[in-house]
Structures are given as C-alpha cells and as structure tokens.
Coordinates of C-alpha atoms and ligand atoms in Angstrom, one line a residue:
M1 CA 56.4 -9.0 31.5
T2 CA 52.7 -9.0 31.6
S3 CA 51.0 -12.2 31.0
I4 CA 47.8 -12.3 28.4
S5 CA 45.2 -14.8 29.2
P6 CA 44.2 -17.3 26.3
E7 CA 40.8 -15.8 26.6
V8 CA 42.1 -12.2 25.7
V9 CA 44.1 -13.7 22.7
R10 CA 41.1 -15.5 21.4
Q11 CA 39.0 -12.2 21.6
V12 CA 41.7 -10.2 19.9
V13 CA 42.0 -12.7 17.1
E14 CA 38.2 -13.0 16.7
K15 CA 38.1 -9.1 16.4
V16 CA 40.8 -9.1 14.0
V17 CA 39.2 -11.7 11.8
R18 CA 35.8 -9.9 12.0
Q19 CA 37.6 -6.8 10.9
V20 CA 39.1 -8.5 8.0
A21 CA 36.0 -10.0 6.8
A22 CA 34.1 -6.8 7.1
S23 CA 36.7 -5.1 5.1
Q24 CA 36.6 -7.8 2.6
S25 CA 33.0 -7.8 2.2
S26 CA 32.6 -4.2 1.5
V27 CA 35.0 -4.4 -1.6
G28 CA 33.4 -7.1 -3.5
S29 CA 33.5 -10.7 -4.5
I30 CA 36.4 -12.5 -2.7
V31 CA 35.3 -16.1 -2.8
A32 CA 36.0 -17.5 0.9
P33 CA 34.7 -21.0 2.1
G34 CA 31.7 -21.1 4.3
D35 CA 30.2 -17.9 3.2
G36 CA 27.8 -19.2 0.8
I37 CA 29.6 -17.9 -2.4
F38 CA 30.9 -20.8 -4.7
P39 CA 33.0 -20.9 -7.7
D40 CA 30.5 -22.6 -10.0
M41 CA 26.7 -23.5 -9.8
D42 CA 27.2 -27.2 -9.4
S43 CA 29.3 -26.8 -6.2
A44 CA 26.7 -24.2 -5.0
I45 CA 23.7 -26.4 -5.7
T46 CA 25.4 -29.5 -4.3
A47 CA 26.3 -27.7 -1.2
A48 CA 22.7 -26.4 -0.8
D49 CA 21.4 -29.7 -1.3
A50 CA 23.5 -31.1 1.6
A51 CA 22.5 -28.0 3.6
W52 CA 18.7 -28.9 2.9
R53 CA 19.1 -32.5 3.9
A54 CA 20.7 -31.4 7.3
Y55 CA 17.8 -28.9 7.5
L56 CA 15.2 -31.7 7.4
D57 CA 16.3 -32.6 11.0
C58 CA 15.7 -28.9 12.4
S59 CA 12.6 -28.2 14.2
M60 CA 10.1 -25.7 13.5
K61 CA 11.5 -23.7 16.4
D62 CA 14.9 -23.8 14.8
R63 CA 13.6 -22.4 11.3
A64 CA 11.6 -19.6 13.3
R65 CA 15.1 -18.8 14.8
F66 CA 16.8 -18.8 11.7
V67 CA 14.2 -16.5 10.0
K68 CA 14.5 -14.2 13.0
A69 CA 18.4 -14.3 12.4
I70 CA 17.7 -13.0 8.9
R71 CA 15.4 -10.2 10.0
D72 CA 17.7 -9.2 12.6
V73 CA 20.9 -8.9 10.6
A74 CA 19.1 -7.0 7.8
L75 CA 17.5 -4.6 10.2
V76 CA 20.9 -3.6 11.8
P77 CA 20.7 0.2 11.0
E78 CA 24.4 0.2 9.4
N79 CA 23.3 -2.9 7.3
L80 CA 20.2 -1.1 6.1
Q81 CA 22.2 2.2 5.3
Y82 CA 24.8 0.1 3.5
M83 CA 22.5 -1.9 1.3
A84 CA 20.6 1.3 0.3
C85 CA 23.9 3.3 -0.6
A86 CA 25.6 0.1 -2.1
A87 CA 22.6 -0.6 -4.4
V88 CA 22.3 3.1 -5.6
E89 CA 26.0 3.0 -6.3
E90 CA 26.4 -0.6 -8.0
T91 CA 23.3 -0.7 -9.9
G92 CA 23.1 3.0 -10.5
M93 CA 19.4 3.0 -9.9
G94 CA 17.0 4.3 -7.1
N95 CA 17.5 6.5 -4.2
V96 CA 18.8 5.8 -0.4
P97 CA 16.0 6.7 1.7
D98 CA 13.5 4.5 -0.4
K99 CA 15.9 1.6 -0.4
V100 CA 16.3 1.8 3.2
A101 CA 12.5 1.7 3.5
K102 CA 12.1 -1.2 1.1
N103 CA 14.6 -3.2 2.7
R104 CA 13.4 -2.6 6.3
F105 CA 9.8 -3.5 5.0
A106 CA 11.1 -6.7 3.4
A107 CA 12.8 -7.7 6.7
E108 CA 9.9 -6.8 9.0
L109 CA 6.8 -7.7 7.0
T110 CA 7.7 -10.9 5.2
P111 CA 5.8 -13.6 6.6
G112 CA 7.7 -16.5 8.4
T113 CA 6.8 -20.0 9.5
E114 CA 3.5 -18.9 10.8
D115 CA 2.4 -18.6 7.1
L116 CA 2.4 -22.5 6.8
I117 CA -1.2 -23.5 7.8
T118 CA -2.1 -27.4 8.0
E119 CA -5.5 -28.3 6.4
A120 CA -7.1 -31.3 8.1
W121 CA -10.1 -33.7 7.7
S122 CA -11.0 -35.6 10.8
G123 CA -13.8 -38.2 10.8
D124 CA -14.9 -41.8 11.2
E125 CA -12.0 -43.0 9.0
G126 CA -9.4 -41.2 11.1
L127 CA -7.3 -38.1 10.4
T128 CA -5.8 -36.8 7.3
T129 CA -3.7 -33.6 7.4
I130 CA -2.3 -31.6 4.4
E131 CA 1.5 -31.0 5.3
I132 CA 3.1 -28.0 3.8
S133 CA 6.6 -29.3 3.0
P134 CA 9.8 -28.0 1.3
F135 CA 10.8 -28.5 -2.3
G136 CA 14.6 -28.9 -1.6
V137 CA 16.9 -26.6 -3.3
I138 CA 15.0 -23.6 -4.9
G139 CA 16.8 -21.6 -7.6
A140 CA 15.9 -17.9 -7.3
I141 CA 16.7 -15.2 -10.0
T142 CA 16.6 -11.7 -8.6
P143 CA 16.3 -8.4 -10.3
T144 CA 18.3 -5.2 -10.2
T145 CA 15.7 -2.8 -9.3
N146 CA 15.1 -4.5 -5.7
P147 CA 18.4 -6.5 -5.5
T148 CA 18.6 -7.0 -1.6
E149 CA 15.0 -6.4 -0.9
T150 CA 14.2 -9.6 -3.2
V151 CA 17.0 -11.8 -1.4
I152 CA 15.8 -10.9 2.1
N153 CA 12.2 -11.4 1.0
N154 CA 12.8 -14.8 -0.8
A155 CA 15.2 -16.0 1.9
I156 CA 12.8 -15.5 4.6
G157 CA 9.8 -17.2 2.8
M158 CA 11.9 -20.1 1.3
L159 CA 13.9 -21.0 4.5
A160 CA 10.6 -20.6 6.5
A161 CA 9.1 -23.2 4.4
G162 CA 12.2 -25.6 5.0
N163 CA 14.1 -25.1 1.6
A164 CA 17.7 -24.1 0.9
V165 CA 18.1 -21.4 -1.8
V166 CA 20.6 -20.6 -4.5
F167 CA 20.5 -17.3 -5.8
S168 CA 21.2 -16.1 -9.3
P169 CA 21.5 -12.2 -9.0
H170 CA 21.8 -9.7 -11.8
P171 CA 25.5 -9.3 -12.5
R172 CA 24.9 -5.6 -12.1
A173 CA 23.9 -6.4 -8.4
K174 CA 26.9 -8.9 -7.9
N175 CA 29.0 -7.3 -5.3
L176 CA 25.9 -6.1 -3.1
T177 CA 24.4 -9.5 -3.3
H178 CA 27.5 -11.2 -2.2
W179 CA 27.8 -8.9 0.7
L180 CA 24.4 -9.8 1.8
I181 CA 24.7 -13.4 1.4
R182 CA 27.8 -13.4 3.4
K183 CA 26.0 -11.3 6.2
L184 CA 23.0 -13.8 6.0
N185 CA 25.2 -16.8 6.3
A186 CA 27.2 -15.4 9.3
A187 CA 24.1 -14.7 11.0
L188 CA 22.6 -18.2 10.2
A189 CA 25.7 -19.9 11.4
E190 CA 25.4 -17.9 14.8
A191 CA 21.9 -19.0 15.2
G192 CA 23.0 -22.7 14.6
A193 CA 21.9 -23.4 11.1
P194 CA 23.4 -25.8 8.8
P195 CA 25.8 -24.0 6.4
N196 CA 24.9 -23.3 2.8
L197 CA 21.2 -22.9 3.1
I198 CA 21.7 -19.7 1.0
V199 CA 24.2 -20.0 -1.7
T200 CA 25.2 -18.2 -4.8
V201 CA 28.2 -18.1 -7.5
A202 CA 31.1 -15.8 -7.5
E203 CA 30.3 -14.6 -11.2
P204 CA 26.6 -14.4 -12.0
S205 CA 25.8 -14.7 -15.6
I206 CA 23.1 -15.8 -17.9
E207 CA 25.2 -18.9 -18.3
N208 CA 25.4 -19.6 -14.6
T209 CA 21.5 -19.0 -14.6
N210 CA 21.0 -21.5 -17.3
A211 CA 23.0 -23.9 -15.6
M212 CA 20.9 -23.4 -12.4
M213 CA 17.8 -24.0 -14.2
E214 CA 19.0 -27.2 -15.7
H215 CA 20.4 -28.5 -12.5
K216 CA 18.8 -31.7 -11.4
L217 CA 19.1 -31.0 -7.8
V218 CA 17.2 -27.8 -8.1
R219 CA 13.4 -28.5 -7.6
L220 CA 11.7 -25.2 -7.8
L221 CA 12.5 -22.0 -9.9
V222 CA 11.5 -18.5 -9.0
A223 CA 12.1 -15.7 -11.5
T224 CA 11.6 -12.2 -10.5
G225 CA 12.5 -10.0 -13.2
G226 CA 11.5 -9.3 -16.8
P227 CA 9.6 -11.1 -19.6
A228 CA 12.6 -13.1 -20.8
I229 CA 13.5 -14.4 -17.5
V230 CA 10.0 -15.5 -16.9
K231 CA 9.6 -17.1 -20.2
A232 CA 13.0 -19.0 -19.5
V233 CA 12.0 -20.5 -16.2
L234 CA 8.6 -21.5 -17.8
S235 CA 10.2 -23.3 -20.5
S236 CA 12.4 -25.0 -18.1
G237 CA 10.5 -28.2 -17.6
K238 CA 10.4 -27.6 -14.0
K239 CA 7.8 -26.1 -11.6
A240 CA 8.5 -22.5 -11.7
I241 CA 7.2 -19.3 -10.2
G242 CA 7.1 -16.3 -12.6
A243 CA 7.1 -12.8 -11.1
G244 CA 7.2 -10.6 -14.1
A245 CA 7.0 -7.1 -15.5
G246 CA 4.1 -4.7 -14.7
N247 CA 3.0 -1.4 -16.3
P248 CA 0.4 -0.2 -13.7
P249 CA -2.1 2.2 -14.7
A250 CA -3.6 4.6 -12.1
V251 CA -7.3 5.7 -13.1
V252 CA -8.6 8.8 -11.7
D253 CA -12.5 9.2 -11.5
A254 CA -14.2 12.4 -11.1
S255 CA -15.7 11.1 -7.9
A256 CA -12.3 10.8 -6.2
N257 CA -10.7 12.9 -3.6
I258 CA -8.5 14.7 -6.1
E259 CA -6.1 16.4 -3.7
K260 CA -5.4 13.0 -2.0
A261 CA -5.2 11.1 -5.2
A262 CA -2.7 13.8 -6.5
K263 CA -0.5 13.2 -3.5
D264 CA -0.8 9.5 -3.4
I265 CA 0.1 9.1 -7.1
V266 CA 3.2 11.4 -6.7
D267 CA 4.4 9.3 -3.6
G268 CA 3.8 6.0 -5.5
A269 CA 5.2 7.0 -8.7
S270 CA 8.5 8.6 -7.2
F271 CA 9.0 5.9 -4.8
D272 CA 12.5 4.6 -5.1
N273 CA 12.5 6.6 -8.5
N274 CA 9.7 4.5 -9.9
L275 CA 11.9 1.2 -9.8
P276 CA 9.1 -1.1 -8.1
C277 CA 7.1 -3.1 -10.5
T278 CA 4.1 -2.3 -8.7
A279 CA 4.7 1.6 -9.1
E280 CA 2.2 3.9 -11.1
K281 CA 3.5 3.9 -14.6
E282 CA 0.9 6.2 -16.3
V283 CA -2.2 8.1 -15.2
I284 CA -5.5 8.0 -17.0
A285 CA -7.7 10.7 -15.8
V286 CA -11.1 11.8 -16.8
E287 CA -11.2 14.9 -18.6
C288 CA -13.1 17.1 -16.1
I289 CA -10.7 16.6 -13.3
A290 CA -7.4 16.3 -15.3
D291 CA -6.3 19.9 -15.0
L292 CA -7.1 20.0 -11.1
L293 CA -5.3 16.7 -10.7
K294 CA -2.0 18.1 -12.3
F295 CA -2.3 21.3 -10.5
E296 CA -2.4 19.3 -7.2
M297 CA 0.4 17.1 -8.3
L298 CA 2.6 20.0 -8.9
K299 CA 2.1 20.8 -4.9
H300 CA 3.7 17.5 -4.0
G301 CA 6.9 17.6 -5.9
A302 CA 5.7 17.0 -9.6
Y303 CA 7.2 19.1 -12.5
E304 CA 5.2 19.2 -15.6
L305 CA 6.9 19.3 -19.0
R306 CA 4.5 21.2 -21.4
D307 CA 6.6 22.0 -24.3
P308 CA 6.3 19.2 -27.0
A309 CA 9.8 19.8 -28.2
Q310 CA 10.9 19.1 -24.5
I311 CA 8.6 16.0 -24.5
A312 CA 10.1 14.6 -27.5
K313 CA 13.6 15.4 -26.4
L314 CA 12.8 13.5 -23.2
E315 CA 11.5 10.5 -25.3
A316 CA 14.7 10.5 -27.4
L317 CA 16.6 10.2 -24.2
V318 CA 14.9 7.6 -22.2
V319 CA 13.0 5.4 -24.7
N320 CA 14.7 2.8 -26.9
G321 CA 12.0 1.3 -29.1
R322 CA 9.9 -0.9 -26.7
H323 CA 12.4 -0.6 -23.9
P324 CA 13.6 2.1 -21.5
V325 CA 17.2 3.3 -22.0
T326 CA 19.1 1.4 -19.2
D327 CA 21.2 4.2 -18.3
W328 CA 18.2 6.3 -17.2
V329 CA 16.2 3.5 -15.3
G330 CA 15.7 4.5 -11.7
K331 CA 17.5 8.0 -11.9
D332 CA 16.6 11.0 -10.0
A333 CA 13.9 13.4 -11.7
S334 CA 16.3 16.2 -11.2
A335 CA 19.2 14.2 -13.5
I336 CA 16.5 13.5 -16.2
L337 CA 15.6 17.2 -16.3
K338 CA 19.1 18.4 -16.3
A339 CA 19.8 16.1 -19.3
I340 CA 17.2 17.7 -21.3
G341 CA 18.3 21.1 -20.5
V342 CA 15.6 22.0 -17.9
E343 CA 17.0 23.4 -14.7
P344 CA 15.1 21.3 -11.9
P345 CA 13.2 23.0 -9.3
A346 CA 14.3 22.1 -5.8
G347 CA 12.5 19.2 -4.3
V348 CA 11.3 17.8 -7.7
R349 CA 10.5 14.1 -7.2
L350 CA 8.6 13.3 -10.4
I351 CA 8.3 14.5 -14.1
I352 CA 4.6 14.5 -15.4
A353 CA 3.7 15.2 -19.2
E354 CA 0.3 15.0 -20.8
V355 CA 0.5 12.7 -23.9
P356 CA -1.9 10.8 -26.1
F357 CA -2.5 7.3 -25.1
E358 CA -0.5 5.9 -28.0
H359 CA 2.7 7.7 -26.6
P360 CA 5.6 5.4 -25.8
F361 CA 5.8 6.7 -22.2
V362 CA 2.3 5.0 -21.8
R363 CA 3.4 1.7 -23.4
V364 CA 6.8 1.2 -22.3
E365 CA 7.7 0.2 -18.6
L366 CA 9.9 3.1 -18.2
M367 CA 10.8 2.5 -14.4
M368 CA 11.9 5.9 -13.9
P369 CA 10.1 9.0 -12.4
V370 CA 8.4 10.1 -15.6
L371 CA 4.8 9.5 -15.5
P372 CA 2.7 10.3 -18.6
I373 CA -0.9 11.5 -18.1
V374 CA -3.6 10.7 -20.4
R375 CA -7.2 12.4 -20.7
A376 CA -10.1 10.1 -21.2
K377 CA -13.5 11.5 -22.1
T378 CA -15.4 9.1 -19.8
L379 CA -14.9 6.8 -17.0
D380 CA -15.3 4.1 -19.2
E381 CA -12.8 5.1 -21.8
A382 CA -10.5 5.6 -18.9
M383 CA -11.0 1.8 -17.9
D384 CA -10.7 0.6 -21.4
L385 CA -7.3 2.4 -21.8
A386 CA -6.1 1.4 -18.4
V387 CA -6.8 -2.4 -19.5
I388 CA -4.8 -1.9 -22.8
A389 CA -2.0 0.1 -21.0
E390 CA -1.5 -2.9 -18.4
H391 CA -0.7 -5.2 -21.4
G392 CA -2.4 -8.0 -19.7
N393 CA 0.4 -8.8 -17.3
R394 CA -2.1 -9.2 -14.6
H395 CA 0.2 -7.4 -12.3
T396 CA -0.8 -4.2 -10.7
A397 CA -3.5 -1.3 -11.1
I398 CA -4.7 1.5 -8.9
M399 CA -7.8 3.5 -9.0
H400 CA -8.9 6.7 -7.3
S401 CA -12.6 6.8 -6.9
C402 CA -15.3 7.0 -4.3
D403 CA -17.7 5.1 -6.5
V404 CA -17.8 1.4 -5.4
N405 CA -19.4 0.2 -8.6
A406 CA -16.7 1.9 -10.6
L407 CA -14.0 0.4 -8.4
T408 CA -15.5 -3.0 -8.7
K409 CA -15.9 -2.8 -12.5
L410 CA -12.1 -1.9 -13.3
A411 CA -11.0 -4.6 -10.8
R412 CA -13.1 -7.1 -12.5
R413 CA -12.0 -6.2 -16.0
I414 CA -8.3 -5.6 -15.4
Q415 CA -7.7 -8.8 -13.4
T416 CA -4.6 -7.7 -11.8
T417 CA -2.8 -9.4 -8.9
I418 CA -2.7 -6.2 -6.9
F419 CA -5.7 -3.7 -7.0
V420 CA -5.1 -0.5 -4.9
K421 CA -8.0 1.7 -4.3
N422 CA -7.4 5.2 -2.8
G423 CA -3.8 5.0 -2.0
P424 CA -0.1 4.9 -3.4
S425 CA 0.7 1.9 -5.3
Y426 CA 3.1 0.6 -2.5
A427 CA 0.0 0.1 -0.2
G428 CA -0.4 -2.9 -2.5
I429 CA 2.8 -4.6 -1.0
G430 CA 2.1 -4.0 2.6
I431 CA 3.6 -0.6 2.8
G432 CA 0.9 1.7 4.3
G433 CA -1.9 -0.8 3.5
E434 CA -2.9 -3.9 5.2
G435 CA -1.2 -7.3 4.5
Y436 CA 2.1 -8.7 4.2
C437 CA 5.2 -7.6 2.3
T438 CA 6.7 -9.3 -0.8
F439 CA 9.1 -8.4 -3.4
T440 CA 8.0 -11.4 -5.7
I441 CA 4.4 -10.7 -7.3
A442 CA 3.7 -13.7 -9.3
G443 CA 1.3 -12.8 -11.9
P444 CA 1.9 -14.7 -14.7
T445 CA 1.9 -18.0 -12.7
G446 CA -1.0 -16.9 -10.4
E447 CA 0.6 -17.4 -6.8
G448 CA 0.2 -13.7 -6.4
L449 CA 1.9 -12.3 -3.7
T450 CA 4.4 -14.9 -2.6
S451 CA 5.1 -16.0 0.9
A452 CA 6.4 -19.0 2.6
R453 CA 3.5 -21.3 1.5
S454 CA 4.2 -20.5 -2.3
F455 CA 7.5 -22.1 -1.7
A456 CA 6.1 -25.4 -0.2
R457 CA 4.7 -28.6 -1.7
R458 CA 1.3 -30.1 -0.3
R459 CA 1.6 -33.6 1.2
R460 CA -1.3 -35.6 2.2
C461 CA -0.8 -37.5 5.6
V462 CA -3.2 -40.2 6.4
L463 CA -3.6 -41.8 9.7
V464 CA -6.4 -44.4 9.2
G465 CA -8.8 -45.3 12.0
G466 CA -7.5 -43.2 14.8
L467 CA -7.3 -39.7 16.5
N468 CA -10.9 -38.9 15.5
V469 CA -12.0 -37.5 18.7
R470 CA -15.4 -35.9 17.5
Ligands
NAD501 P1 15.7 -8.5 -15.9 O1 14.7 -9.3 -16.3 O2 16.8 -7.7 -16.7 O3 16.7 -9.4 -15.0 C1 16.0 -10.1 -13.8 C2 17.1 -11.3 -13.6 O4 16.9 -12.3 -14.7 C3 18.3 -10.9 -13.4 O5 19.1 -11.7 -12.5 C4 18.9 -11.3 -14.8 O6 20.3 -11.6 -14.8 C5 18.2 -12.4 -15.2 N1 17.8 -12.7 -16.6 C6 17.3 -11.9 -17.5 N2 17.0 -12.3 -18.7 C7 17.6 -13.6 -18.7 C8 17.9 -14.7 -19.5 N3 17.4 -14.6 -20.8 N4 18.5 -15.6 -19.3 C9 19.0 -15.9 -17.9 N5 18.9 -14.9 -17.1 C10 18.2 -13.8 -17.4 O7 15.1 -7.4 -15.0 P2 15.6 -6.1 -14.0 O8 15.8 -5.1 -15.0 O9 16.6 -6.6 -13.1 O10 14.3 -5.9 -13.3 C11 13.2 -5.1 -13.7 C12 12.1 -6.1 -14.5 O11 11.7 -7.0 -13.5 C13 10.9 -5.2 -14.7 O12 10.3 -5.6 -15.7 C14 10.2 -5.4 -13.5 O13 8.7 -5.1 -13.7 C15 10.2 -6.9 -13.2 N6 10.1 -7.1 -11.6 C16 9.0 -7.9 -11.4 C17 8.7 -8.2 -10.0 C18 7.5 -8.9 -9.5 O14 7.5 -9.2 -8.4 N7 6.7 -9.3 -10.5 C19 9.5 -7.5 -9.0 C20 10.7 -6.9 -9.5 C21 10.9 -6.5 -10.8

C-alpha cells in the first residue's frame, strides 16, 4: 500500500475546504464564523470593536500591507469579472464591462496610508504634531448603484486610517456584498490582520441600519446613497459623513469643441448605464450649437427620440412622480427602447430627447441612459438653468467651453464638489482625469471626495521644550 505523507493530506484537505468555501460564497449568504458576516448588528459591531483594538497595535507597515491585500484580491481578474456579473444579476442594474472598470479603479486608485499627512509646528516651545488617528468602528452604508466599488473604496480608506468597519449594504446587493466581504476577510487573514476588521450582518435591512446608527461602539457614520439615508445619518447625533444624490448638468457653450463634447457626454452619460451619481443627467446647450451637438452625439451611440408621443410613453414608463421607476434604473438603452416599442439600433448606448426645462427628465435623478437636452438662448441662461437643475446638491457639474471666464463663472455659481471641464463626468473621480478615485463624494457634509484622511480624527501631540532643532 502506498503511504501518503501528512503534508499531502494537509494540502488535499486545504484544497477541498477552499473549494467548498468558494462554492458556498457564490450561492449567497451562508453565515460562517470568521468571515465577517454576523447574525445581528450587535455581535458584528462588538467583533469589529475588538478587531479595532487589536489593530491599534499594528504598525503603519502592517496597515499598508492589509490595504495591499484588499487591492490585490479585488484585482484578481476572475474576482473583477465575478463582481461585475453578480452586481448586474443581483441588482438588475448597470453593465458588466463598466462595472469591471469601476471596481478596478476603486482598487487601484483609492489612496491608502500615504493619504495620512502629519502637520507639525516646531519652535522655541518644542514640537507639536497633528496626528491623524482612527475613529474606531465606522458604520458605512452602501448603495445598490456601486455596491462592491463602494465597499472596496471605503474599506481601503477606512482601514488605511486605522479603523474597523461595519457595512450596511442595500438589501438588493446582499449576496454580492457578502461574497466580497468574505473575500476581503480571507485576504486580510492571509496578510496577518486581526479578524473582523470588516464586518456586516447576514440580513441587511433598514432595521439593522438603524441599529447600527444607534450602537454606542460606532463612532462615525458614512452614508453613500440617496437623500433619506443622508438625512438619517445626519439626524443620528453622531459624527456623520453624508454622500448624497446628484443630478449633474452638462452645459455646452458655443466656444466648445462640439465634436469632442458630444463624445464626452455620451461616454459619461452611458457609463454603467448612467448609474454613477456623477454621471451627466441633463444637457443644457446654447441654442446655436444644439443641433450640431445632437448630430455629433448620434455618431457615438446616442439615439434621439423625436416623436412627442414616444417621449410621453418613455416618461410614463420610467418616471414615478419625483422618482425614477426602480425597475428601469440602470437598464440598457436597448431594453428601454424596446419597452416603448422602438427597435433599438445596433450599438445604442444612450437615448437622448429634447425637452423643455420643466420636464421630469430634467428634474428627476433618473440614473438610466436617458438624457434630456434643453436649449438655452444664451450662455447666461444655460448657467441659470444648470444651477436650478442641480437642485443645490453641490455634487457634480460638467461644462464644455473654451472660455475660461465662462468656466469660472459657472464653477463659482453652482458650487459643486466636482466640476469637470471639457471631459466626461467620470474624469471627476479619477477615471481619465488627474486625482484619486472615490465612490463616496460627500457634498452635503463638505468632506468632498473622501479618502483615508476623511475617516480620521485629528489629535494634537505636544512635546514641550524639545526636538526643536532649528
Ligand atoms: P438608497 O438611498 O436607496 O440606498 C442607499 C443605502 O441606504 C442602502 O444601503 C439602503 O438600504 C439605505 N437606506 C436608504 N434609505 C434608508 C433609510 N430610510 N433608513 C435606513 N437605511 C436606508 O440609494 P441607492 O438607490 O442604493 O443609490 C442611489 C442613490 O445614491 C442616488 O441618489 C445616488 O446619487 C446616490 N449616490 C451618491 C453617491 C455619492 O458619493 N454622493 C455615490 C453613490 C450613490
């Protein structure tokens, strides 16, 4: 009889366990110890608090290694593909290639520990530093529109700043978020991190989110979502970062390179089927170039609805009062066209329709590849309308113009957190534009494009009478 060495037995057992875990993780929410998924909020938060206390003893090099482990596991090609496919399947929104790109940018371009910069005063009295320290356990609420992107982005920033995090995902992204949290925890364990730095609950719900917001061990709340959740965290009595809704206007001025503006707008507005809060949601074009702009947009995958009856049919399909119809959020342009009885042309990415400014397509944050176009008589009128359409969200605006004064004027007037000039909207989150990437853009509370330092407390450390070597 052939004898099998203990090492071979160990390897076989490990392989089988890995295969079983992998098969479980793809079917949904099976609660297993050590994977960061807990039956209730209290046990999740208590475990995260213990993890954070252990994390305090880790070095900055350790933190950097853990952040790298998160990036590396997210960037495994099969994992990127899985996250994109599973998000489209589970949430029913978006498209696979753009979700692959979004997850990749979140993993590659979210700042890590290098984002924590110490300020110092050195003088006759000694040396004082401002240390960028963790809050402890952060409660992070994530949206359906960027489910895994936000978890990757928040996890990197929050752990880089020395925190533990409890995620409260949207119930419609539960299985996928569980899958990712399991993967992140396995990668962190392999990198030697304390267990439970990233946790969640088996059944995400509004009740569980409320329990998280009220829990005494949660020191900071970060809400990425619509107005209701931002209001909820800001009413919680805790320190909160609110990353809320947008309705970004794209203003096109006569001085713009119209051909490029048209392509940029179609690229930005069709990206992940218009799900990003930063994506162009309405175009306001000065009259003299509006026809040319539409003509150029048609060359890049836009389809124009001209028949008022079809526009009305589309409105009845996708707008419900002041909200979009959830079933149509993030759907493909071709599926939307088919639903109103229009045979979609090959390669269609975006539906455009010229409408009056008061139309619901302009006012409602549709989050689908339906882009209204409004004509303005003058550039000043275009700017006025853009400010109104943005609803004071202070989120994102885009302008295509070669007139520096006009760009400056709208940027001053609209006061958005992101102002993209002469590019697609996604340039504003570091995709084809300079600067880092984030999926939590805190307009309402003013942190702006969040990164590790947004999730940190500032503490003054004072050494009296020493270390001044000037
Ligand atoms: P949503 O507001 O429906 O849900 C976001 C999260 O909040 C989910 O986890 C949901 O379960 C939770 N939630 C919502 N209302 C709640 C309540 N009353 N109590 C407790 N929990 C609640 O948003 P969504 O449809 O998933 O995402 C789209 C919205 O998010 C859009 O308005 C978009 O602009 C915004 N968004 C903003 C940013 C940003 O960085 N500013 C990023 C992504 C999405």
